[in-house]
């Protein structure tokens, strides 16, 4: 996995044998899709995964704003207690030293605009978050799934990005990503259809049961 900032970084990484690209690059011409088309074709040709980390750039572009936390609260990503704790965390308000809010917004916009393009051209998308300060590790990943939906991926593709694709990228057995005899029984039972709305997986009120290796997990 190689972290990139520019399209040139991406090209060099793929040509050097990288198997996954982390982050959306900073486009030279944000109004054009040509850079994304070229990058997607190159990555698809070499079988390279892409982990765009949209949630990272969403947070950096928010520049420590309270309305951003309020949006996460409304979308079910953080609780009121987590919002209070984050507001009190000085690191949240300091920004990110290596990426400005303006650059982060440009990369978020370009990633949102081109995610479907990459997927349609055969690039396997992996959900990942870089663990943004405003959210817990699980919360940051769930936010990434919401952003994937907003970027135009259908729910089935979004679920694959966090299960089968992620397992393949990490070299893990994919038996935990499907339901069949002999598969790893790590699963959640929800009371809504995640193919109709990703909220069925994101919002905890929909989770009925959690299973680890087939054994129910006490969530209290």
CSV table of C-alpha atoms in Angstrom, one decimal:
chain,number,residue,atom,x,y,z
A,1,UNK,CA,0.0,0.0,0.0
A,2,UNK,CA,1.4,3.4,-1.0
A,3,UNK,CA,0.1,6.8,0.2
A,4,UNK,CA,-0.1,9.3,-2.6
A,5,UNK,CA,-0.6,13.1,-2.9
A,6,UNK,CA,-0.3,13.6,-6.7
A,7,UNK,CA,-1.2,11.7,-9.8
A,8,UNK,CA,2.5,11.3,-10.5
A,9,UNK,CA,2.9,9.7,-7.1
A,10,UNK,CA,0.1,7.2,-8.1
A,11,UNK,CA,1.7,6.4,-11.5
A,12,UNK,CA,5.1,5.8,-10.0
A,13,UNK,CA,3.7,3.6,-7.2
A,14,UNK,CA,1.7,1.5,-9.6
A,15,UNK,CA,4.6,1.1,-12.0
A,16,UNK,CA,6.8,0.1,-9.1
A,17,UNK,CA,4.5,-2.7,-8.1
A,18,UNK,CA,2.2,-1.2,-5.4
A,19,UNK,CA,-0.9,-3.3,-4.8
A,20,UNK,CA,-3.0,-0.6,-3.3
A,21,UNK,CA,-3.2,3.2,-3.5
A,22,UNK,CA,-4.2,5.1,-0.3
A,23,UNK,CA,-6.0,8.5,-0.7
A,24,UNK,CA,-7.4,10.4,-3.5
A,25,UNK,CA,-4.7,12.5,-5.3
A,26,UNK,CA,-4.7,16.3,-5.7
A,27,UNK,CA,-5.8,16.9,-9.3
A,28,UNK,CA,-4.0,19.4,-11.4
A,29,UNK,CA,-7.2,20.2,-13.2
A,30,UNK,CA,-10.1,19.5,-10.9
A,31,UNK,CA,-12.7,20.4,-13.5
A,32,UNK,CA,-11.5,17.6,-15.8
A,33,UNK,CA,-11.9,13.8,-15.4
A,34,UNK,CA,-9.0,13.0,-17.6
A,35,UNK,CA,-6.5,12.5,-14.7
A,36,UNK,CA,-8.9,10.1,-13.0
A,37,UNK,CA,-9.6,8.2,-16.2
A,38,UNK,CA,-5.9,7.7,-16.8
A,39,UNK,CA,-5.3,6.7,-13.2
A,40,UNK,CA,-8.2,4.3,-13.1
A,41,UNK,CA,-7.2,2.6,-16.4
A,42,UNK,CA,-3.6,2.1,-15.1
A,43,UNK,CA,-4.8,0.7,-11.7
A,44,UNK,CA,-7.3,-1.6,-13.3
A,45,UNK,CA,-4.7,-2.9,-15.7
A,46,UNK,CA,-2.4,-3.8,-12.9
A,47,UNK,CA,-5.1,-5.0,-10.5
A,48,UNK,CA,-4.4,-2.3,-7.9
A,49,UNK,CA,-6.9,-1.6,-5.1
A,50,UNK,CA,-7.9,1.9,-4.2
A,51,UNK,CA,-8.6,3.1,-0.6
A,52,UNK,CA,-9.7,6.7,-1.1
A,53,UNK,CA,-10.2,7.7,2.6
A,54,UNK,CA,-12.8,10.3,1.8
A,55,UNK,CA,-13.6,10.7,5.4
A,56,UNK,CA,-10.1,11.9,6.1
A,57,UNK,CA,-10.4,14.8,3.7
A,58,UNK,CA,-13.9,15.6,4.9
A,59,UNK,CA,-12.6,16.1,8.4
A,60,UNK,CA,-9.5,18.1,7.4
A,61,UNK,CA,-11.6,20.3,5.1
A,62,UNK,CA,-13.9,21.1,8.0
A,63,UNK,CA,-11.0,22.9,9.7
A,64,UNK,CA,-12.2,22.0,13.2
A,65,UNK,CA,-15.7,23.3,12.8
A,66,UNK,CA,-18.6,22.5,15.1
A,67,UNK,CA,-21.2,22.2,12.3
A,68,UNK,CA,-19.2,19.3,11.0
A,69,UNK,CA,-19.5,17.5,14.3
A,70,UNK,CA,-23.2,18.3,14.4
A,71,UNK,CA,-23.5,16.7,10.9
A,72,UNK,CA,-21.8,13.6,12.2
A,73,UNK,CA,-24.1,13.5,15.2
A,74,UNK,CA,-27.2,13.9,12.9
A,75,UNK,CA,-25.9,11.1,10.6
A,76,UNK,CA,-25.4,8.7,13.5
A,77,UNK,CA,-21.6,8.5,13.4
A,78,UNK,CA,-20.9,10.0,16.8
A,79,UNK,CA,-22.9,10.3,20.0
A,80,UNK,CA,-23.6,13.5,21.9
A,81,UNK,CA,-21.0,12.5,24.5
A,82,UNK,CA,-18.4,11.9,21.7
A,83,UNK,CA,-19.2,15.3,20.2
A,84,UNK,CA,-18.6,17.0,23.6
A,85,UNK,CA,-15.3,15.1,24.0
A,86,UNK,CA,-14.1,16.0,20.5
A,87,UNK,CA,-14.9,19.6,21.0
A,88,UNK,CA,-12.7,19.6,24.0
A,89,UNK,CA,-9.8,17.9,22.2
A,90,UNK,CA,-7.3,20.6,21.2
A,91,UNK,CA,-5.9,18.5,18.4
A,92,UNK,CA,-9.3,18.6,16.6
A,93,UNK,CA,-9.1,22.4,16.2
A,94,UNK,CA,-5.4,22.6,15.2
A,95,UNK,CA,-5.9,21.3,11.6
A,96,UNK,CA,-3.5,19.0,9.8
A,97,UNK,CA,0.0,20.4,9.2
A,98,UNK,CA,0.7,18.7,5.9
A,99,UNK,CA,-2.6,19.3,4.1
A,100,UNK,CA,-4.5,22.6,4.2
A,101,UNK,CA,-8.3,22.7,4.5
A,102,UNK,CA,-8.5,24.0,0.9
A,103,UNK,CA,-6.4,21.1,-0.5
A,104,UNK,CA,-8.4,18.6,1.5
A,105,UNK,CA,-11.7,20.0,0.2
A,106,UNK,CA,-10.4,19.8,-3.4
A,107,UNK,CA,-9.3,16.2,-2.9
A,108,UNK,CA,-12.6,15.3,-1.3
A,109,UNK,CA,-14.6,16.9,-4.1
A,110,UNK,CA,-12.5,15.1,-6.7
A,111,UNK,CA,-12.7,11.8,-4.9
A,112,UNK,CA,-16.5,12.1,-4.6
A,113,UNK,CA,-16.8,13.0,-8.3
A,114,UNK,CA,-14.6,10.2,-9.5
A,115,UNK,CA,-15.2,7.3,-7.2
A,116,UNK,CA,-17.9,5.8,-9.4
A,117,UNK,CA,-15.6,6.2,-12.4
A,118,UNK,CA,-12.8,4.2,-10.8
A,119,UNK,CA,-15.3,1.4,-9.8
A,120,UNK,CA,-16.9,1.4,-13.3
A,121,UNK,CA,-13.4,1.0,-14.9
A,122,UNK,CA,-12.6,-2.1,-12.8
A,123,UNK,CA,-10.7,-0.7,-9.9
A,124,UNK,CA,-11.6,-2.6,-6.7
A,125,UNK,CA,-12.5,-0.1,-4.0
A,126,UNK,CA,-11.5,-0.7,-0.3
A,127,UNK,CA,-13.1,1.1,2.6
A,128,UNK,CA,-10.6,2.7,5.0
A,129,UNK,CA,-10.5,5.8,7.1
A,130,UNK,CA,-7.0,6.8,8.4
A,131,UNK,CA,-8.9,7.1,11.7
A,132,UNK,CA,-9.9,10.7,11.8
A,133,UNK,CA,-9.7,12.4,15.2
A,134,UNK,CA,-13.4,13.3,15.3
A,135,UNK,CA,-14.5,9.7,15.2
A,136,UNK,CA,-13.7,6.3,16.7
A,137,UNK,CA,-12.1,3.7,14.5
A,138,UNK,CA,-15.5,2.0,13.8
A,139,UNK,CA,-17.2,5.4,13.4
A,140,UNK,CA,-14.7,6.6,10.9
A,141,UNK,CA,-15.1,3.5,8.8
A,142,UNK,CA,-18.9,3.8,8.9
A,143,UNK,CA,-18.6,7.4,7.8
A,144,UNK,CA,-16.6,6.3,4.8
A,145,UNK,CA,-19.4,3.9,3.8
A,146,UNK,CA,-21.9,6.9,3.9
A,147,UNK,CA,-19.6,9.0,1.8
A,148,UNK,CA,-19.2,6.1,-0.7
A,149,UNK,CA,-23.0,6.1,-1.1
A,150,UNK,CA,-23.1,9.9,-1.5
A,151,UNK,CA,-20.4,9.5,-4.2
A,152,UNK,CA,-22.7,7.2,-6.2
A,153,UNK,CA,-21.7,3.6,-5.3
A,154,UNK,CA,-24.7,1.3,-4.8
A,155,UNK,CA,-25.1,-0.3,-1.4
A,156,UNK,CA,-23.9,-3.8,-2.6
A,157,UNK,CA,-20.6,-2.2,-3.9
A,158,UNK,CA,-20.2,-0.3,-0.7
A,159,UNK,CA,-20.6,-3.5,1.4
A,160,UNK,CA,-18.1,-5.3,-0.8
A,161,UNK,CA,-15.6,-2.5,-0.2
A,162,UNK,CA,-15.7,-3.2,3.5
A,163,UNK,CA,-15.8,-7.0,3.4
A,164,UNK,CA,-14.7,-9.1,0.4
A,165,UNK,CA,-12.4,-6.4,-1.1
A,166,UNK,CA,-10.9,-5.4,2.2
A,167,UNK,CA,-10.2,-9.1,3.0
A,168,UNK,CA,-8.6,-9.7,-0.4
A,169,UNK,CA,-6.4,-6.6,-0.1
A,170,UNK,CA,-5.1,-7.8,3.3
A,171,UNK,CA,-4.7,-11.3,2.2
A,172,UNK,CA,-7.2,-12.6,4.7
A,173,UNK,CA,-9.6,-15.5,4.1
A,174,UNK,CA,-12.8,-14.2,2.5
A,175,UNK,CA,-14.9,-16.9,4.3
A,176,UNK,CA,-15.9,-14.2,6.8
A,177,UNK,CA,-17.5,-12.2,4.0
A,178,UNK,CA,-20.2,-14.6,2.9
A,179,UNK,CA,-22.7,-17.1,4.3
A,180,UNK,CA,-22.1,-20.7,3.5
A,181,UNK,CA,-21.2,-23.9,5.3
A,182,UNK,CA,-17.7,-23.7,6.8
A,183,UNK,CA,-17.5,-19.9,6.5
A,184,UNK,CA,-16.3,-17.8,9.5
A,185,UNK,CA,-19.4,-16.8,11.4
A,186,UNK,CA,-18.5,-13.2,12.2
A,187,UNK,CA,-21.7,-11.3,11.4
A,188,UNK,CA,-24.3,-8.8,12.6
A,189,UNK,CA,-28.0,-9.2,12.4
A,190,UNK,CA,-29.9,-6.0,11.5
A,191,UNK,CA,-33.6,-5.2,11.4
A,192,UNK,CA,-33.5,-3.4,8.1
A,193,UNK,CA,-32.3,-4.0,4.5
A,194,UNK,CA,-28.7,-2.6,4.0
A,195,UNK,CA,-29.2,-2.9,0.2
A,196,UNK,CA,-32.0,-0.4,0.5
A,197,UNK,CA,-30.1,1.9,2.8
A,198,UNK,CA,-26.6,1.7,4.2
A,199,UNK,CA,-28.1,3.2,7.4
A,200,UNK,CA,-29.1,-0.4,8.3
A,201,UNK,CA,-25.4,-1.0,8.9
A,202,UNK,CA,-24.3,2.5,10.1
A,203,UNK,CA,-26.9,3.3,12.7
A,204,UNK,CA,-26.6,1.2,15.8
A,205,UNK,CA,-30.3,1.1,16.5
A,206,UNK,CA,-30.7,-1.3,13.6
A,207,UNK,CA,-28.2,-3.8,15.0
A,208,UNK,CA,-30.1,-6.7,16.7
A,209,UNK,CA,-27.3,-9.2,17.3
A,210,UNK,CA,-23.5,-9.4,16.9
A,211,UNK,CA,-21.8,-12.7,16.4
A,212,UNK,CA,-18.1,-13.6,16.7
A,213,UNK,CA,-17.1,-17.0,15.4
A,214,UNK,CA,-20.8,-18.0,15.7
A,215,UNK,CA,-21.1,-16.9,19.3
A,216,UNK,CA,-23.5,-14.0,20.2
A,217,UNK,CA,-21.5,-11.1,21.7
A,218,UNK,CA,-22.9,-9.2,24.7
A,219,UNK,CA,-23.0,-5.5,23.6
A,220,UNK,CA,-23.8,-4.1,27.0
